Short mmCIF file of C-alpha atoms in Angstrom, two decimals:
data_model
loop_
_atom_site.label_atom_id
_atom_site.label_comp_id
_atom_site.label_asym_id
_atom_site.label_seq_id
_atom_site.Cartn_x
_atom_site.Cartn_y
_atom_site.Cartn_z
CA UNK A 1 147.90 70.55 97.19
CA UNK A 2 151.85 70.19 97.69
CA UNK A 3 153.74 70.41 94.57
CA UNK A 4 156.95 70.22 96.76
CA UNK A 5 155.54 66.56 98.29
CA UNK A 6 157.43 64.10 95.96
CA UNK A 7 155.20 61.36 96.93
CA UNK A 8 152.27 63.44 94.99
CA UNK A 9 154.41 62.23 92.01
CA UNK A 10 155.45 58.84 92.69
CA UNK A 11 153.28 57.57 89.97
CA UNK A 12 154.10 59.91 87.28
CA UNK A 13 153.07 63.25 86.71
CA UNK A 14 149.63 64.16 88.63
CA UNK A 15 147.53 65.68 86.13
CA UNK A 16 144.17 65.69 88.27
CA UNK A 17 145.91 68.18 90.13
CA UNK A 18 146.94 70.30 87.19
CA UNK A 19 143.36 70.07 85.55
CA UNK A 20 142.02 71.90 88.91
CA UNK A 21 145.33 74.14 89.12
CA UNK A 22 144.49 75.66 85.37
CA UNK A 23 140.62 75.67 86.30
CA UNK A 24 140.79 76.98 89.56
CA UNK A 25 143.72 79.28 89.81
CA UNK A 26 145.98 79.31 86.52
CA UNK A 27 148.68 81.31 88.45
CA UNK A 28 148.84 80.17 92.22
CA UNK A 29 150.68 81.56 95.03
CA UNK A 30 152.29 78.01 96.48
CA UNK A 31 152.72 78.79 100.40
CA UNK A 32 155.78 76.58 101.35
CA UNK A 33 155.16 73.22 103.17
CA UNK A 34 157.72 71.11 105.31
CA UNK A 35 158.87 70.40 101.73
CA UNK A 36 159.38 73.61 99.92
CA UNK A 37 163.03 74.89 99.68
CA UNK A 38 164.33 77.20 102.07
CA UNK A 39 160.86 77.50 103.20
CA UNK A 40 159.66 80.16 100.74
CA UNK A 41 156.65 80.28 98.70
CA UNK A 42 156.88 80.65 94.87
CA UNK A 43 154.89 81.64 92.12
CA UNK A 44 153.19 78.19 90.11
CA UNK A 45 151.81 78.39 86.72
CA UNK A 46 149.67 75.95 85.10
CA UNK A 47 148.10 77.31 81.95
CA UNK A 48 149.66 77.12 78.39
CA UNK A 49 149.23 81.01 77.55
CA UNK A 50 151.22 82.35 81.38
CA UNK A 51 153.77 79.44 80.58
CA UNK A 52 154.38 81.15 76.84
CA UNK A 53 154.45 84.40 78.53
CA UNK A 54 156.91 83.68 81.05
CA UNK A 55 158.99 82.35 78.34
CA UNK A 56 159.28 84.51 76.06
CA UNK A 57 160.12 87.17 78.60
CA UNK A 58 163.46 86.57 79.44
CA UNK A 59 164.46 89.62 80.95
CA UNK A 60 161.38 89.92 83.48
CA UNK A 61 161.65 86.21 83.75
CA UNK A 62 165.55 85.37 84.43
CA UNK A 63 167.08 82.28 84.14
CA UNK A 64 169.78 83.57 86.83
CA UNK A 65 168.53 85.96 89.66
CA UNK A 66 166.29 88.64 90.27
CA UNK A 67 165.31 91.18 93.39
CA UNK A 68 168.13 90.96 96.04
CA UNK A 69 169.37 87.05 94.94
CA UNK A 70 172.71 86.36 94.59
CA UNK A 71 171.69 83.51 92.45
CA UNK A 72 168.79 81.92 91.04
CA UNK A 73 168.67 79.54 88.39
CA UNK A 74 166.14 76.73 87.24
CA UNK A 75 165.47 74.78 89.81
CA UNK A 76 163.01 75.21 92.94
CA UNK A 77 166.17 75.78 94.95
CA UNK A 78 168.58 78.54 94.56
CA UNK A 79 171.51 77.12 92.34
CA UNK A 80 174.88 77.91 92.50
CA UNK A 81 175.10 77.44 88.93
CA UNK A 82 173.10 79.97 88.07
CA UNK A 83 174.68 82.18 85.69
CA UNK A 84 177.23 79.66 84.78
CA UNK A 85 175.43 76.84 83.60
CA UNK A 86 173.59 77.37 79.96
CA UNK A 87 170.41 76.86 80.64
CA UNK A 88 171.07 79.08 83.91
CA UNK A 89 172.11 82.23 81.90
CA UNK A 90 170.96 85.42 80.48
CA UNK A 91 171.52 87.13 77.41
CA UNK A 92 174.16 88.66 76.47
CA UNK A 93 176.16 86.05 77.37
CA UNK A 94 173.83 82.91 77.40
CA UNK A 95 173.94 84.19 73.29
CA UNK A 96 177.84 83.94 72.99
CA UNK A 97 177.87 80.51 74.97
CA UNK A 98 175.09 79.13 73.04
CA UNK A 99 176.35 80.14 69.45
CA UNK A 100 179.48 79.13 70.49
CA UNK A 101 178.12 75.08 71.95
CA UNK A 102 175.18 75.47 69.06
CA UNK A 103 178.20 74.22 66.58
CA UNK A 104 177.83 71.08 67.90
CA UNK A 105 174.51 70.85 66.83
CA UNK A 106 174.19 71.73 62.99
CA UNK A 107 172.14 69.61 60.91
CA UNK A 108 175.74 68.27 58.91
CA UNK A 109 176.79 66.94 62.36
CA UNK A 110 172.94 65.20 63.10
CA UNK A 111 173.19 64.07 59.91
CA UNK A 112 176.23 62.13 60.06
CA UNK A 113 174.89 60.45 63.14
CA UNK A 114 171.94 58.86 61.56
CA UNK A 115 173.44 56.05 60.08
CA UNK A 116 175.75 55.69 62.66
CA UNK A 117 172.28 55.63 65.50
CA UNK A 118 170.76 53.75 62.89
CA UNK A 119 173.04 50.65 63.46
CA UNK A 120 173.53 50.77 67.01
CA UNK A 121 169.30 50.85 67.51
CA UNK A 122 169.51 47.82 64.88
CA UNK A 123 171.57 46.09 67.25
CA UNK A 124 169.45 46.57 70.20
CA UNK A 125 166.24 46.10 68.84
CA UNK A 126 167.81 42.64 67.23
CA UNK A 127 168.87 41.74 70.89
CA UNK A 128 165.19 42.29 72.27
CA UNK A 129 163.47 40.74 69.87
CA UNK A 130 164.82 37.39 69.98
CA UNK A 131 163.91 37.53 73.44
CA UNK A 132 160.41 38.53 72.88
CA UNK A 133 160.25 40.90 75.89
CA UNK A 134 162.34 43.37 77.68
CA UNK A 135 162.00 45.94 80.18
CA UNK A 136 162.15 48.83 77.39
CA UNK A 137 163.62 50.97 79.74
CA UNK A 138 166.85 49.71 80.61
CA UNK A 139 167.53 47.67 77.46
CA UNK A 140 166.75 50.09 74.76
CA UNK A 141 165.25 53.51 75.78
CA UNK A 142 167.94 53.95 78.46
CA UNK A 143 170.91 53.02 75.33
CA UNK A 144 170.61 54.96 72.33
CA UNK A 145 169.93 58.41 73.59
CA UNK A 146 172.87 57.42 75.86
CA UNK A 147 175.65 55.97 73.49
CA UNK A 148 174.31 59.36 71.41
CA UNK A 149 175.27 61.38 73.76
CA UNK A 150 178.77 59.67 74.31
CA UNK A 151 179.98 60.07 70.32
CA UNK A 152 178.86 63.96 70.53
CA UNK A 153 180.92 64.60 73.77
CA UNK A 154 183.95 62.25 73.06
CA UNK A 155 183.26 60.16 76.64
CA UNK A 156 184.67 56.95 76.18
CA UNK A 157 181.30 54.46 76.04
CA UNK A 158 182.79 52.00 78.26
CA UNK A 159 181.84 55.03 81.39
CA UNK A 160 178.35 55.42 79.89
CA UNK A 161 176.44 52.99 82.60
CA UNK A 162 179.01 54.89 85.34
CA UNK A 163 177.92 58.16 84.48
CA UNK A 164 174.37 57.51 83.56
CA UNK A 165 173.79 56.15 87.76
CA UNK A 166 174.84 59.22 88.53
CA UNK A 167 172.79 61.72 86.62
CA UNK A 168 169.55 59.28 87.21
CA UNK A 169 170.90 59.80 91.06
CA UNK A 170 170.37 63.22 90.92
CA UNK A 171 167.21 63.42 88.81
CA UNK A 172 165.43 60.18 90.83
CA UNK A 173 164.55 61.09 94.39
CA UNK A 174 164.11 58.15 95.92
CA UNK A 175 163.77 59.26 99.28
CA UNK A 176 163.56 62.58 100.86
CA UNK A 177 162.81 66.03 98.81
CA UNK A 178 164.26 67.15 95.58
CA UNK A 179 167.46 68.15 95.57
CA UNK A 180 168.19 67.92 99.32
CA UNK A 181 172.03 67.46 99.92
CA UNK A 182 171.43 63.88 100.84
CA UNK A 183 174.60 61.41 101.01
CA UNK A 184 173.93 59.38 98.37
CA UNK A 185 172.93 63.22 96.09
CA UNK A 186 176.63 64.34 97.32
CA UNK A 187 178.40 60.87 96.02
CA UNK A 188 176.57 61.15 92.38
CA UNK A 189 177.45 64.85 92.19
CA UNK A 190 180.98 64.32 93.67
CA UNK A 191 181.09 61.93 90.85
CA UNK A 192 180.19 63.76 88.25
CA UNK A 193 182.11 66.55 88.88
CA UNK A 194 185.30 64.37 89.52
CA UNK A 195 184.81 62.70 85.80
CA UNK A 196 184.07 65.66 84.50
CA UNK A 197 187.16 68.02 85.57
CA UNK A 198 189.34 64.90 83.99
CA UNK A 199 188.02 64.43 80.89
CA UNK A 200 187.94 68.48 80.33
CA UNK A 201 191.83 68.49 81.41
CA UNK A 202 192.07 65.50 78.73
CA UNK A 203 190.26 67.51 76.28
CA UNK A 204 193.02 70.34 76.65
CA UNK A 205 195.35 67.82 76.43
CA UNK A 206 194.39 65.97 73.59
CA UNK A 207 191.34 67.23 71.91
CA UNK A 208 189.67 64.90 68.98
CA UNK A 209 186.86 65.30 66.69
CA UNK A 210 184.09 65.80 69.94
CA UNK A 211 181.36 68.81 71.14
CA UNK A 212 183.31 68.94 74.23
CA UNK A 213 186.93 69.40 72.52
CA UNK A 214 185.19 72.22 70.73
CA UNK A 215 183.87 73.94 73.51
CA UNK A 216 187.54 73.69 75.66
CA UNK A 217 188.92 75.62 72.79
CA UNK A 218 186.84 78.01 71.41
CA UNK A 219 186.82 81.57 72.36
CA UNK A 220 183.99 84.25 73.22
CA UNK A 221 184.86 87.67 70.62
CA UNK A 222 183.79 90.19 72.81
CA UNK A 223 183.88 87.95 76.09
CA UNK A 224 186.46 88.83 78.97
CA UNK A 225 187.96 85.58 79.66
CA UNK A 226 187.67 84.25 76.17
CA UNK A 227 187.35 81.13 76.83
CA UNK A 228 184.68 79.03 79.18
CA UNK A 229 186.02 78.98 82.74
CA UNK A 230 186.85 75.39 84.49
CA UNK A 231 183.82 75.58 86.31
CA UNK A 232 181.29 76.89 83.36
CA UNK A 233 182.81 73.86 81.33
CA UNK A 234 182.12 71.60 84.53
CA UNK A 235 178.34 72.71 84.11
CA UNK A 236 178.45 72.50 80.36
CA UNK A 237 179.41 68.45 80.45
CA UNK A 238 177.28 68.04 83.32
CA UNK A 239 173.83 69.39 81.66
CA UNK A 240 174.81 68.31 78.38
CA UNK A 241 175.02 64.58 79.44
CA UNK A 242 172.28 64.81 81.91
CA UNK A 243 169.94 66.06 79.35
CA UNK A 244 171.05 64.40 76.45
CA UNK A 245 170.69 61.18 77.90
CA UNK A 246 167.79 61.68 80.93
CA UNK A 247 164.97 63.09 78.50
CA UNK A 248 164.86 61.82 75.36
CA UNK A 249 164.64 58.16 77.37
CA UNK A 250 161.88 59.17 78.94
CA UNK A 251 160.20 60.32 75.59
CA UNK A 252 160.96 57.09 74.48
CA UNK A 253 159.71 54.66 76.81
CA UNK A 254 156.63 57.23 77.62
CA UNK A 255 156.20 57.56 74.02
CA UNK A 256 155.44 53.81 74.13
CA UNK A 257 153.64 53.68 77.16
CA UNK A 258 150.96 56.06 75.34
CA UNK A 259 150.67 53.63 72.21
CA UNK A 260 150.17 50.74 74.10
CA UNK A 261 147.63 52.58 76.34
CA UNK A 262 145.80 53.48 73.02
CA UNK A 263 146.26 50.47 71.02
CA UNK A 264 144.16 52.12 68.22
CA UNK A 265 146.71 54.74 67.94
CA UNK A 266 149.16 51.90 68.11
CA UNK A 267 147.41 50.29 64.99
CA UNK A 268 147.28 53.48 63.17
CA UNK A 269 150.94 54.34 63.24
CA UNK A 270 152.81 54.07 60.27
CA UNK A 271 156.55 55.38 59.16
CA UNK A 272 154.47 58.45 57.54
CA UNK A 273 153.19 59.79 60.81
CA UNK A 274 156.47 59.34 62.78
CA UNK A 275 157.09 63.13 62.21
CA UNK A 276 153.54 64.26 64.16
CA UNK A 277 153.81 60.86 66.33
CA UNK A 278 156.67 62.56 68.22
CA UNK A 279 155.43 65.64 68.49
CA UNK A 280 152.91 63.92 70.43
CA UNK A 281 155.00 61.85 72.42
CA UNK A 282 157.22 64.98 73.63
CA UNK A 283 154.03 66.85 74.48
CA UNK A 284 152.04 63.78 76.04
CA UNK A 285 155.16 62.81 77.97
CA UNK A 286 157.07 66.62 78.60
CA UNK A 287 160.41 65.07 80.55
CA UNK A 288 160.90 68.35 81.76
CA UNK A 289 157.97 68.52 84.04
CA UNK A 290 158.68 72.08 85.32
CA UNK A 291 161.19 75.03 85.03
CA UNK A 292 162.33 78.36 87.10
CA UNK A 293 162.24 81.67 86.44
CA UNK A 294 163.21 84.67 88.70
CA UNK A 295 161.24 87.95 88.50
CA UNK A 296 163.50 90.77 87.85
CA UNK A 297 160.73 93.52 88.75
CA UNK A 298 157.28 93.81 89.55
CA UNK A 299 154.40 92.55 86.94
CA UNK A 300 151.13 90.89 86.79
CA UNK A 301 150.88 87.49 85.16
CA UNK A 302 147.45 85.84 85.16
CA UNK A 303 145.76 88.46 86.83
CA UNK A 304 148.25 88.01 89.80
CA UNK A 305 151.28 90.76 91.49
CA UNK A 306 154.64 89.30 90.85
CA UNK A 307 157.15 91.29 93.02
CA UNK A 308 160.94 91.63 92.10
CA UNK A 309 162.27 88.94 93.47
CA UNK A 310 159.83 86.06 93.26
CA UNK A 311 160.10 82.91 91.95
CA UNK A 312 157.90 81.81 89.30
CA UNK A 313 157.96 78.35 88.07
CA UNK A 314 156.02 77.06 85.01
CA UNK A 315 154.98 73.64 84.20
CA UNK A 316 155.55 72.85 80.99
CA UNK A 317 153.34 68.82 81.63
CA UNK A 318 150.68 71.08 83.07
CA UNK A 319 150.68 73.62 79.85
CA UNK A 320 151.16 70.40 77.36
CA UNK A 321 147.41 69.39 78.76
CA UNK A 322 145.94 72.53 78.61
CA UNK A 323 142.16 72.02 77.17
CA UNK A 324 141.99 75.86 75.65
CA UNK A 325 144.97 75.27 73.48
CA UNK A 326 145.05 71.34 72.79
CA UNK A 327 141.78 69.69 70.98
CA UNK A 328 140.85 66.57 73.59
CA UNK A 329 144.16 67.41 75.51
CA UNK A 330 143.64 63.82 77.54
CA UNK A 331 143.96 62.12 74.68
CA UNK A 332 147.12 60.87 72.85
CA UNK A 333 146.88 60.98 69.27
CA UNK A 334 149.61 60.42 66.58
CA UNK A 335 148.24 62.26 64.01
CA UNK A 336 147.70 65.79 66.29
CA UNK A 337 148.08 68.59 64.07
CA UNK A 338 148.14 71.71 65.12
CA UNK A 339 150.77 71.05 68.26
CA UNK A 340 151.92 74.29 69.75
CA UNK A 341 153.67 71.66 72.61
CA UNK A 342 156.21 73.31 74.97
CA UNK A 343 158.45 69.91 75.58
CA UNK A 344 161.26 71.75 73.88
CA UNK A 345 160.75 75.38 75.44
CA UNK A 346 160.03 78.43 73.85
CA UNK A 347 162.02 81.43 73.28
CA UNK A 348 166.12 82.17 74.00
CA UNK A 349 166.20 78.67 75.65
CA UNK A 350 164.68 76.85 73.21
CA UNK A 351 165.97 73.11 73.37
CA UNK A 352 169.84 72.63 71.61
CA UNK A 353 169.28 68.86 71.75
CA UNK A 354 165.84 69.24 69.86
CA UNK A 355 166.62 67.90 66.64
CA UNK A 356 168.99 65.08 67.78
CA UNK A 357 166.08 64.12 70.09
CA UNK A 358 163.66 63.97 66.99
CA UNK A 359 166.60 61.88 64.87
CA UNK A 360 166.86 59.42 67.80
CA UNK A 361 162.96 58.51 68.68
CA UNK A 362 162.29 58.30 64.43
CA UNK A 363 165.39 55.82 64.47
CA UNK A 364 163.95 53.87 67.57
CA UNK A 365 160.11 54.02 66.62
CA UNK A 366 161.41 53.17 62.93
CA UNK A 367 162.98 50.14 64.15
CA UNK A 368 160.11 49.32 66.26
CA UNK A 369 157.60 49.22 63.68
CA UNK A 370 159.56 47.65 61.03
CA UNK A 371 160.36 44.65 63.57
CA UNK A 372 157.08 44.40 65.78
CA UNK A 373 153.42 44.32 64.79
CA UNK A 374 152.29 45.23 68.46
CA UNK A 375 153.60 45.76 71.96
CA UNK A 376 151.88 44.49 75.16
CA UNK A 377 152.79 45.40 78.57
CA UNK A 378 154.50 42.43 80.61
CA UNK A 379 154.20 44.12 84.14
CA UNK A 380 153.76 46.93 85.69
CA UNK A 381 155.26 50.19 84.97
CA UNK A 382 157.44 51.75 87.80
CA UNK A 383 157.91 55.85 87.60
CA UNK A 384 160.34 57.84 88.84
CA UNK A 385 159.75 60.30 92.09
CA UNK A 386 160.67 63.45 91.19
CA UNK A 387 158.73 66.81 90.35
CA UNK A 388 161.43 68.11 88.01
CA UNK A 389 161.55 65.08 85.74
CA UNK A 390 159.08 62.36 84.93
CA UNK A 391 160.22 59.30 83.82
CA UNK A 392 160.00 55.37 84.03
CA UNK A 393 162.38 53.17 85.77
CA UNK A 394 161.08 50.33 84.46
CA UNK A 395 157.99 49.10 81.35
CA UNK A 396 158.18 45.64 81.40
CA UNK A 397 156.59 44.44 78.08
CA UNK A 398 155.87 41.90 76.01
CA UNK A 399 157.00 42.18 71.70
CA UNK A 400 154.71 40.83 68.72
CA UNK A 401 156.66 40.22 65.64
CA UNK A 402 155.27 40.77 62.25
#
């Protein structure tokens, strides 16, 4: 099996292959193919318990290098950003910069969103339904987590769509391997990096009421610069958008995928088991299909020799099915209590976005069921091609009112 061969998940995530992976070999040298990065092997790990121990090991596991790397980071390839993007750091500083980004994120400041998110998923839910059908995707799942996103950063809404293409650009393979330094990967990231650098100088400028205002200004105690560098700021925008708009849409339109594959569960749901519901729906759907570690010196994981040095990537989709943790773990069920899922992380790096995720697919799903007695598909679903996230492009479907 080739978990480096993109085409292996051209139809969303392959769990066949994972079921065999945690029952076979739970950690799994992965010899590189014609598709692996810089053609070098890496550790893979499948099972729920290694995935929880890589985790919550952040100094044998680093999120920025280990052996002789200059850099490491979280992707399959070596990244650049490692060390200066924040979810590409280590403690101590990946503490400072997430304190520091984490004031963004208090529960007064998701609070004051939710009637704000409430409207705006009003609006689009209106727009839908008098149509009867939409392709969920684009017209609503794609939108809130989006224009969310937009009012925490200060980006004017009117460059959502802009700036959306390009982060789906570099998250949606649609040819070639993941990552490679194709033309149309350079344009999106040229892009991105070109918005970015002017709205941060704007932000100097001018800040207002914003995350990314904040974050300009504030200083590091104990830091040397103060203050985030151009480039670390770059990074901050760029995963911050990316994130904040990329996964919680495919929780979304996953999420309802599931239900209508299970219409029972579908029938059972009710504004009471929202809370558990999405629990589910993160774990059933995990955006985040895998992440990187770097080993920082020798140790056995799974029974295996990890050398200093090695790359070790854990698949959080993989550990979200796990059958020894998770009671019929093929099944999606919206009442599934205990759920020990891993969609948000574990650990140091424990999702920011977490609770603005949960506010935004309870506003959606509460709209949902309050307009629509059932949902039927109107089409077929199209996936995404990408190892690193799974996602829809498209769920064509069909909407029942009440």
């Amino acid at each position: 099996m080739d978990l480096t061969d993109l085409d292996n998940f051209a139809d969303g995530f392959p769990h066949e292959i994972f079921a065999r992976h945690r029952r076979e070999a739970p950690v799994y040298w992965h010899e590189p193919t014609a598709h692996t990065p810089a053609g070098e092997g890496f550790w893979s790990v499948a099972t729920h318990a290694e995935s929880l121990a890589v985790l919550s090991d952040p100094v044998t596991y680093s999120s920025e290098r280990g052996g002789d790397r200059p850099y490491g980071g979280t992707i399959l390839p070596d990244s650049p950003g490692a060390g200066l993007a924040l979810n590409m750091m280590d403690d101590p500083r990946h503490h400072r910069v997430r304190q520091l980004v984490s004031r963004g994120f208090t529960p007064r400041t998701i609070a004051r969103l939710d009637v704000e998110l409430t409207r705006r998923a009003g609006v689009l839910l209106d727009a839908v339904a008098a149509r009867g059908e939409c392709d969920f995707v684009a017209d609503v799942a794609t939108e809130l987590p989006m224009q969310a996103i937009c009012i925490l950063l200060g980006v004017p809404e009117a460059d959502r769509h802009r700036l959306f293409e390009c982060t789906d650009r570099c998250f949606d393979f649609r040819s070639g391997d993941a990552f490679e330094p194709t033309e149309e990967f350079g344009a999106a990231m040229a892009e991105l990096v070109s918005y970015g650098t002017a709205l941060i100088a704007e932000k100097r400028r001018h800040p207002t009421d914003d995350m990314l205002s904040v974050v300009v200004h504030a200083t590091l105690p104990g830091e040397d610069p103060p203050t985030l560098s151009d480039q670390e700021l770059l990074f901050f925008f760029s995963l911050l958008f990316a994130a904040g708009s990329d996964t919680t849409r495919n929780t979304a339109a996953g999420g309802l995928l599931a239900l209508i594959e299970h219409p029972t569960e579908l029938a059972r749901l009710t504004p009471g088991l929202l809370g558990t519901a999405i629990e589910e729906m993160v774990r059933w759907t995990s955006p985040s299909a895998y992440n990187r570690r770097t080993a920082t010196r020798a140790v056995e994981l799974g029974g295996r020799r990890v050398r200093a040095g090695d790359k070790v990537v854990f698949w959080e989709a993989s550990a979200n099915r796990d059958e020894r943790v998770f009671r019929e773990a093929m099944r999606f069920m919206v009442d599934r209590e205990p759920n020990p899922h891993l969609g948000f992380g574990h650990g140091v790096h424990f999702c920011l976005g977490a609770n603005l995720a949960r506010l935004e697919l309870r506003i959606l799903y509460e709209g949902l069921l309050a307009r629509f007695a059932s949902v039927t598909l109107d089409g077929r679903p199209e996936w995404t091609r990408s190892n690193k996230h799974t996602g829809l492009r498209h769920l064509p479907v069909r909407l029942h009112p009440h």
